[in-house]
Coordinates of C-alpha atoms and ligand atoms in Angstrom, one line a residue:
X10 CA 99.3 117.9 125.9
X11 CA 98.3 114.2 125.7
X12 CA 97.6 114.4 122.0
X13 CA 100.0 116.3 119.7
X14 CA 98.5 119.2 117.8
X15 CA 100.2 119.0 114.4
X16 CA 100.5 121.8 111.9
X17 CA 100.1 120.9 108.3
X18 CA 101.0 122.4 105.0
X19 CA 98.5 125.2 104.7
X20 CA 98.3 125.4 100.9
X21 CA 98.9 122.8 98.2
X22 CA 98.4 122.7 94.4
X23 CA 98.3 119.4 92.5
X24 CA 98.5 118.9 88.8
X25 CA 100.7 118.4 85.8
X26 CA 101.9 121.8 84.7
X27 CA 100.9 123.5 88.0
X28 CA 104.5 124.7 88.3
X29 CA 103.5 127.3 85.7
X30 CA 101.4 129.0 88.5
X31 CA 104.4 129.7 90.7
X32 CA 104.5 133.4 89.7
X33 CA 100.9 133.9 90.6
X34 CA 101.3 132.2 93.9
X35 CA 104.4 134.2 94.9
X36 CA 103.3 137.6 93.8
X37 CA 101.0 138.4 96.7
X38 CA 103.6 137.2 99.2
X39 CA 106.3 139.6 98.1
X40 CA 107.1 141.9 101.1
X41 CA 108.7 144.7 99.0
X42 CA 111.0 145.2 96.0
X43 CA 114.1 144.8 98.1
X44 CA 113.0 141.6 99.8
X45 CA 113.8 138.9 97.3
X46 CA 112.5 135.4 96.7
X47 CA 115.3 133.0 96.9
X48 CA 115.0 129.8 94.8
X49 CA 117.2 127.0 96.1
X50 CA 117.3 124.7 93.1
X51 CA 118.9 121.2 92.6
X52 CA 121.9 121.7 90.3
X53 CA 120.7 118.8 88.2
X54 CA 118.4 121.5 86.6
X55 CA 121.3 123.9 85.8
X56 CA 121.0 124.7 82.1
X57 CA 117.6 122.9 81.9
X58 CA 115.5 125.7 80.4
X59 CA 112.4 123.6 80.4
X60 CA 112.3 124.1 84.2
X61 CA 114.4 127.2 84.9
X62 CA 112.8 129.4 82.3
X63 CA 109.6 129.1 84.3
X64 CA 111.1 130.3 87.6
X65 CA 109.5 133.8 87.9
X66 CA 112.4 136.1 88.7
X67 CA 111.8 139.8 89.5
X68 CA 113.7 142.6 91.3
X69 CA 116.4 141.1 93.4
X70 CA 115.2 137.5 93.3
X71 CA 118.0 135.0 93.1
X72 CA 118.4 131.3 92.0
X73 CA 121.0 129.4 94.1
X74 CA 121.9 126.0 92.6
X75 CA 122.7 123.4 95.1
X76 CA 124.2 119.9 94.6
X77 CA 122.2 117.0 96.1
X78 CA 125.3 114.8 96.0
X79 CA 125.5 115.0 99.7
X80 CA 122.7 115.2 102.2
X81 CA 122.2 118.6 103.9
X82 CA 124.4 119.6 106.7
X83 CA 123.9 122.1 109.5
X84 CA 127.0 124.0 108.4
X85 CA 125.7 124.3 104.9
X86 CA 122.5 125.8 106.3
X87 CA 124.5 128.3 108.3
X88 CA 126.6 129.3 105.3
X89 CA 123.5 129.8 103.1
X90 CA 121.9 132.0 105.7
X91 CA 125.0 134.0 106.1
X92 CA 125.3 134.4 102.4
X93 CA 121.7 135.7 102.2
X94 CA 122.2 138.1 105.1
X95 CA 125.3 139.5 103.5
X96 CA 124.0 139.9 100.0
X97 CA 120.6 141.4 100.7
X98 CA 119.7 144.3 102.9
X99 CA 116.2 143.1 103.5
X100 CA 115.2 139.7 104.8
X101 CA 113.9 137.6 101.9
X102 CA 110.2 137.5 101.1
X103 CA 110.4 133.7 100.9
X104 CA 112.5 130.6 100.2
X105 CA 111.5 128.3 97.5
X106 CA 113.0 124.8 97.4
X107 CA 112.9 123.0 94.0
X108 CA 114.3 119.5 94.1
X109 CA 114.3 116.2 96.1
X110 CA 114.3 115.7 99.9
X111 CA 117.8 117.2 100.1
X112 CA 116.8 120.5 98.6
X113 CA 113.4 120.6 100.3
X114 CA 115.0 120.0 103.7
X115 CA 117.6 122.8 103.0
X116 CA 114.8 125.2 102.1
X117 CA 112.9 124.5 105.3
X118 CA 116.0 124.8 107.4
X119 CA 117.2 128.1 105.8
X120 CA 113.7 129.6 106.2
X121 CA 113.8 128.7 109.9
X122 CA 117.4 130.0 110.5
X123 CA 116.7 133.3 108.9
X124 CA 114.5 134.2 111.9
X125 CA 116.2 132.3 114.7
X126 CA 119.5 133.2 116.2
X127 CA 122.5 130.9 116.5
X128 CA 123.5 127.9 114.5
X129 CA 121.3 125.2 112.9
X130 CA 122.8 122.5 115.0
X131 CA 121.3 124.1 118.1
X132 CA 117.9 123.4 116.8
X133 CA 118.3 119.7 115.9
X134 CA 115.7 118.0 118.1
X135 CA 112.1 118.5 119.0
X136 CA 110.4 121.9 119.4
X137 CA 113.5 124.0 119.9
X138 CA 112.6 126.7 117.3
X139 CA 111.3 129.9 118.9
X140 CA 110.2 132.1 116.0
X141 CA 108.1 131.4 112.9
X142 CA 110.2 130.8 109.8
X143 CA 109.9 133.1 106.8
X144 CA 107.4 132.1 104.1
X145 CA 108.7 128.9 102.4
X146 CA 107.5 126.9 99.5
X147 CA 108.4 123.3 98.6
X148 CA 108.3 121.9 95.0
X149 CA 109.4 118.3 94.8
X150 CA 111.0 117.0 91.6
X151 CA 111.3 113.4 92.8
X152 CA 108.8 111.5 94.9
X153 CA 109.1 109.4 98.0
X154 CA 110.6 111.1 101.1
X155 CA 107.4 112.9 102.2
X156 CA 109.6 115.9 103.0
X157 CA 107.1 118.1 101.2
X158 CA 104.6 117.4 103.9
X159 CA 106.6 116.6 107.0
X160 CA 107.2 118.6 110.2
X161 CA 111.0 118.0 110.1
X162 CA 114.1 118.8 108.1
X163 CA 116.8 116.2 108.5
X164 CA 120.3 117.6 108.9
X165 CA 123.7 116.1 109.5
X166 CA 125.4 118.1 112.2
X167 CA 128.8 117.8 114.0
X168 CA 127.4 115.3 116.5
X169 CA 124.3 113.8 115.1
X170 CA 122.0 113.3 112.1
X171 CA 118.7 114.6 113.4
X172 CA 115.8 116.7 112.2
X173 CA 114.7 120.2 113.2
X174 CA 111.2 119.1 114.2
X175 CA 109.0 122.0 114.9
X176 CA 105.6 123.6 114.2
X177 CA 107.4 126.1 112.0
X178 CA 109.1 123.6 109.8
X179 CA 106.3 122.6 107.4
X180 CA 106.0 124.4 104.2
X181 CA 103.4 127.3 103.8
X182 CA 102.9 126.2 100.2
X183 CA 103.6 123.1 98.3
X184 CA 103.3 122.6 94.5
X185 CA 102.9 119.0 93.5
X186 CA 103.5 118.9 89.7
X187 CA 104.3 115.2 88.8
X188 CA 105.6 116.3 85.4
X189 CA 108.7 117.6 87.2
X190 CA 109.7 114.1 88.0
X191 CA 109.8 112.9 84.4
X192 CA 113.6 112.7 84.1
X193 CA 114.5 111.0 87.4
X194 CA 116.9 108.1 86.6
X195 CA 115.4 104.6 87.3
X196 CA 117.7 103.6 90.2
X197 CA 117.1 106.9 92.0
X198 CA 113.3 106.7 91.3
X199 CA 113.4 103.3 93.0
X200 CA 115.5 104.3 96.0
X201 CA 113.4 107.4 96.8
X202 CA 110.2 105.5 96.0
X203 CA 111.2 102.8 98.4
X204 CA 111.7 105.4 101.1
X205 CA 107.9 105.9 100.8
X206 CA 107.2 102.2 100.8
X207 CA 109.4 101.8 103.9
X208 CA 107.7 104.7 105.7
X209 CA 104.4 102.8 105.2
X210 CA 105.8 99.5 106.3
X211 CA 107.3 100.9 109.5
X212 CA 104.3 103.0 110.3
X213 CA 101.8 100.2 109.7
X214 CA 103.8 97.6 111.7
X215 CA 104.7 100.0 114.5
X216 CA 103.3 100.1 118.0
X217 CA 102.5 103.8 117.6
X218 CA 99.9 103.0 114.9
X219 CA 96.5 104.7 115.1
X220 CA 93.6 105.3 112.8
X221 CA 95.1 108.6 111.5
X222 CA 98.4 107.0 110.5
X223 CA 96.8 103.8 109.3
X224 CA 94.5 105.4 106.8
X225 CA 97.3 107.4 105.2
X226 CA 99.7 104.5 105.4
X227 CA 97.4 102.0 103.9
X228 CA 96.7 104.2 100.9
X229 CA 100.3 104.9 100.2
X230 CA 101.2 101.2 100.7
X231 CA 98.6 100.2 98.1
X232 CA 99.8 102.9 95.7
X233 CA 103.4 101.7 96.1
X234 CA 102.4 98.1 95.3
X235 CA 100.5 99.3 92.2
X236 CA 103.4 101.4 91.0
X237 CA 106.3 99.0 91.7
X238 CA 104.7 95.6 91.1
X239 CA 101.9 95.9 88.5
X240 CA 102.1 96.6 84.8
X241 CA 98.9 98.5 84.2
X242 CA 100.0 102.1 84.8
X243 CA 101.1 104.6 82.1
X244 CA 104.2 106.5 82.9
X245 CA 102.2 109.6 83.7
X246 CA 99.8 107.7 86.0
X247 CA 102.8 106.2 87.8
X248 CA 104.3 109.7 88.3
X249 CA 101.0 111.1 89.6
X250 CA 100.4 108.2 91.9
X251 CA 104.0 108.1 93.4
X252 CA 103.7 111.8 94.1
X253 CA 100.5 111.2 96.1
X254 CA 102.0 108.1 97.7
X255 CA 104.9 110.2 99.0
X256 CA 102.4 112.7 100.5
X257 CA 100.3 110.0 102.2
X258 CA 103.4 108.2 103.4
X259 CA 104.7 111.4 104.9
X260 CA 101.3 112.0 106.6
X261 CA 101.3 108.5 107.9
X262 CA 104.5 109.0 109.8
X263 CA 103.6 112.5 110.9
X264 CA 101.3 110.9 113.5
X265 CA 103.4 107.8 114.2
X266 CA 107.1 107.0 113.6
X267 CA 109.5 105.1 111.4
X268 CA 111.3 102.0 112.6
X269 CA 114.3 99.6 112.3
X270 CA 115.3 100.4 108.7
X271 CA 115.4 104.1 109.3
X272 CA 117.3 103.8 112.6
X273 CA 120.0 101.6 111.0
X274 CA 120.1 103.6 107.8
X275 CA 120.8 106.8 109.8
X276 CA 123.9 104.9 111.2
X277 CA 125.1 104.1 107.6
X278 CA 124.5 107.7 106.6
X279 CA 126.3 109.2 109.5
X280 CA 129.4 107.1 109.2
X281 CA 129.6 106.3 105.5
X282 CA 127.6 109.2 104.0
X283 CA 125.2 106.6 102.4
X284 CA 122.2 108.6 101.1
X285 CA 118.8 108.1 102.7
X286 CA 116.9 106.3 99.9
X287 CA 119.6 103.8 98.9
X288 CA 120.6 103.4 102.6
X289 CA 117.1 102.4 103.5
X290 CA 117.1 99.9 100.7
X291 CA 120.4 98.4 101.7
X292 CA 119.1 97.9 105.3
X293 CA 115.6 96.8 104.5
X294 CA 116.9 94.0 102.3
X295 CA 118.2 92.4 105.4
X296 CA 115.2 93.0 107.8
X297 CA 113.1 89.9 107.0
X298 CA 113.0 88.9 110.7
X299 CA 111.3 92.3 111.5
X300 CA 109.1 92.8 108.4
X301 CA 108.9 89.3 106.7
X302 CA 106.1 89.9 104.2
X303 CA 107.2 93.3 103.2
X304 CA 110.8 92.4 102.7
X305 CA 109.6 89.7 100.4
X306 CA 107.6 92.3 98.4
X307 CA 110.6 94.6 98.4
X308 CA 112.7 91.9 96.8
X309 CA 110.1 91.3 94.2
X310 CA 110.1 95.0 93.3
X311 CA 113.8 95.1 93.2
X312 CA 113.9 92.1 90.8
X313 CA 111.1 93.5 88.6
X314 CA 113.0 96.8 88.1
X315 CA 116.4 95.1 87.8
X316 CA 117.9 97.1 90.7
X317 CA 121.3 96.1 92.0
X318 CA 122.0 97.3 95.5
X319 CA 125.6 97.8 96.6
X320 CA 126.9 94.8 98.6
X321 CA 129.4 94.5 101.4
X322 CA 129.6 98.2 102.2
X323 CA 130.5 97.4 105.8
X324 CA 133.1 94.8 104.9
X325 CA 136.1 96.9 105.8
X326 CA 134.8 98.5 108.9
X327 CA 136.5 98.1 112.3
X328 CA 134.9 97.7 115.7
X329 CA 135.1 101.4 116.5
X330 CA 133.2 102.2 113.3
X331 CA 130.5 99.6 113.9
X332 CA 130.1 101.2 117.4
X333 CA 129.6 104.6 115.9
X334 CA 126.8 103.3 113.6
X335 CA 125.2 101.4 116.5
X336 CA 125.4 104.4 118.8
X337 CA 123.6 106.6 116.2
X338 CA 121.0 103.9 115.5
X339 CA 120.2 103.2 119.1
X340 CA 120.1 106.9 120.0
X341 CA 116.9 107.1 117.9
X342 CA 114.8 105.7 120.8
X343 CA 111.3 106.6 119.5
X344 CA 112.0 104.6 116.3
X345 CA 112.9 101.5 118.3
X346 CA 110.0 102.0 120.7
X347 CA 107.7 102.2 117.7
X348 CA 109.2 99.2 116.0
X349 CA 109.5 96.9 119.0
X350 CA 107.4 98.3 121.8
X351 CA 108.2 99.8 125.2
X352 CA 110.5 96.9 126.2
X353 CA 112.6 97.4 123.0
X354 CA 115.8 97.4 125.0
X355 CA 115.3 93.8 125.9
X356 CA 114.6 92.9 122.3
X357 CA 117.5 94.4 120.4
X358 CA 121.2 94.2 121.3
X359 CA 124.4 95.7 120.0
X360 CA 125.5 92.2 118.9
X361 CA 122.3 91.8 116.9
X362 CA 123.0 95.2 115.2
X363 CA 126.6 94.3 114.4
X364 CA 125.5 91.0 112.8
X365 CA 123.0 92.8 110.7
X366 CA 125.4 95.6 109.6
X367 CA 128.0 92.9 108.8
X368 CA 125.6 91.5 106.2
X369 CA 125.2 94.8 104.4
Ligands
NAD462 P1 117.8 113.8 96.7 O1 117.1 115.1 96.9 O2 119.0 113.6 97.5 O3 118.0 113.6 95.2 C1 118.5 112.4 94.7 C2 119.1 112.5 93.3 O4 118.0 112.7 92.4 C3 120.0 113.7 93.2 O5 121.1 113.3 92.4 C4 119.2 114.7 92.5 O6 120.0 115.6 91.7 C5 118.3 113.9 91.6 N1 117.1 114.4 91.1 C6 116.1 115.0 91.8 N2 115.1 115.4 91.0 C7 115.4 115.0 89.8 C8 114.8 115.1 88.5 N3 113.5 115.6 88.4 N4 115.4 114.7 87.4 C9 116.6 114.1 87.5 N5 117.3 114.0 88.7 C10 116.7 114.4 89.8 O7 116.8 112.6 97.0 P2 115.6 112.3 98.0 O8 115.6 110.8 98.1 O9 114.4 112.9 97.5 O10 116.0 113.0 99.3 C11 116.8 112.4 100.3 C12 116.9 113.4 101.4 O11 115.6 113.6 102.0 C13 117.8 113.0 102.5 O12 118.6 114.1 102.9 C14 116.9 112.6 103.7 O13 117.4 112.8 105.0 C15 115.7 113.5 103.4 N6 114.5 113.1 104.0 C16 113.7 114.0 104.6 C17 112.5 113.7 105.2 C18 111.7 114.7 105.9 O14 110.6 114.4 106.3 N7 112.2 115.9 106.0 C19 112.0 112.4 105.0 C20 112.8 111.4 104.4 C21 114.0 111.8 103.8
ZN463 ZN1 112.7 108.0 105.1

């Protein structure tokens, strides 16, 4: 097909307190009393009754708390799937992810792997998933990644960090309740928020840009500028707007691609375990030759919110390690093609990437 035919999230609720409707939303989706709903919840909420007391548990439903200290791995998905198969006779009625990009991506991947044979690593790539996932719901508690709306679930596998991109990946239901983001620490708010800003910059400056992506990207870009550079928003307005910016930023890259910052950040993440949001910030800070105006804005935002980024994280790396990062970064061909055009191989060299990484 010349034009891609993208699936979208089929149902979405937006509003402060909308999380209270979770029980009503799930009830009609329960297959039977033995088929549980499995709630994958960021363990930052363990013991937080404000949130957990509102998770509607019945019959054999189960909450599994998961740490977001590390980004999701294919092996972690396989273990969770095995755990669910062993502990329940019936296939779950649904998987509900409550957390940031890490937990949302895990929820999507587990829902896929419950109906598809083999290991999660076998499905990293594009359109390798054969059977529809089980019903899955995404409830973001931090805004920026766009994982709530995207067609991918980014996983680190034994050989690569790559998404399971498929028509079965997007959530069947998303609950956007900005109130859930109220306790996000400032640094993390900035890193994940900047993921959204960088999605917009890379989409709007890419060669894949089209009116579909542009309209979403421009809206999210404007919202980010308002949230991170102006002083006129209340905390609640800021939370509401960042949640919608994340959504629009995600929609913008759905029909285009990200670019240099993401490609290089994947390298950092693969080798050093640097998390996505902060990794993007560390890289983007040094990309003024690719995105001059927006790197300037980024530095203003960083100063305004007194964010200190880690420095010299590549200082002690040897040639072999630089090569690993560069191999990962350059393997993401669509990202480079989007950023630099069809002739991208003539515009970027390994030497250039080493010199950039050495500054980080
Ligand atoms: P995250 O999920 O890793 O969470 C970051 C930190 O914030 C964690 O410590 C978490 O416990 C904490 N946190 C989350 N919600 C909180 C709350 N309400 N209060 C207090 N603390 C809270 O962060 P992220 O930036 O949302 O996600 C990063 C992940 O998203 C990466 O794995 C990345 O690969 C993935 N990602 C996926 C897509 C996609 O389209 N699927 C796009 C971009 C990024
Ligand atoms: Zn991103």
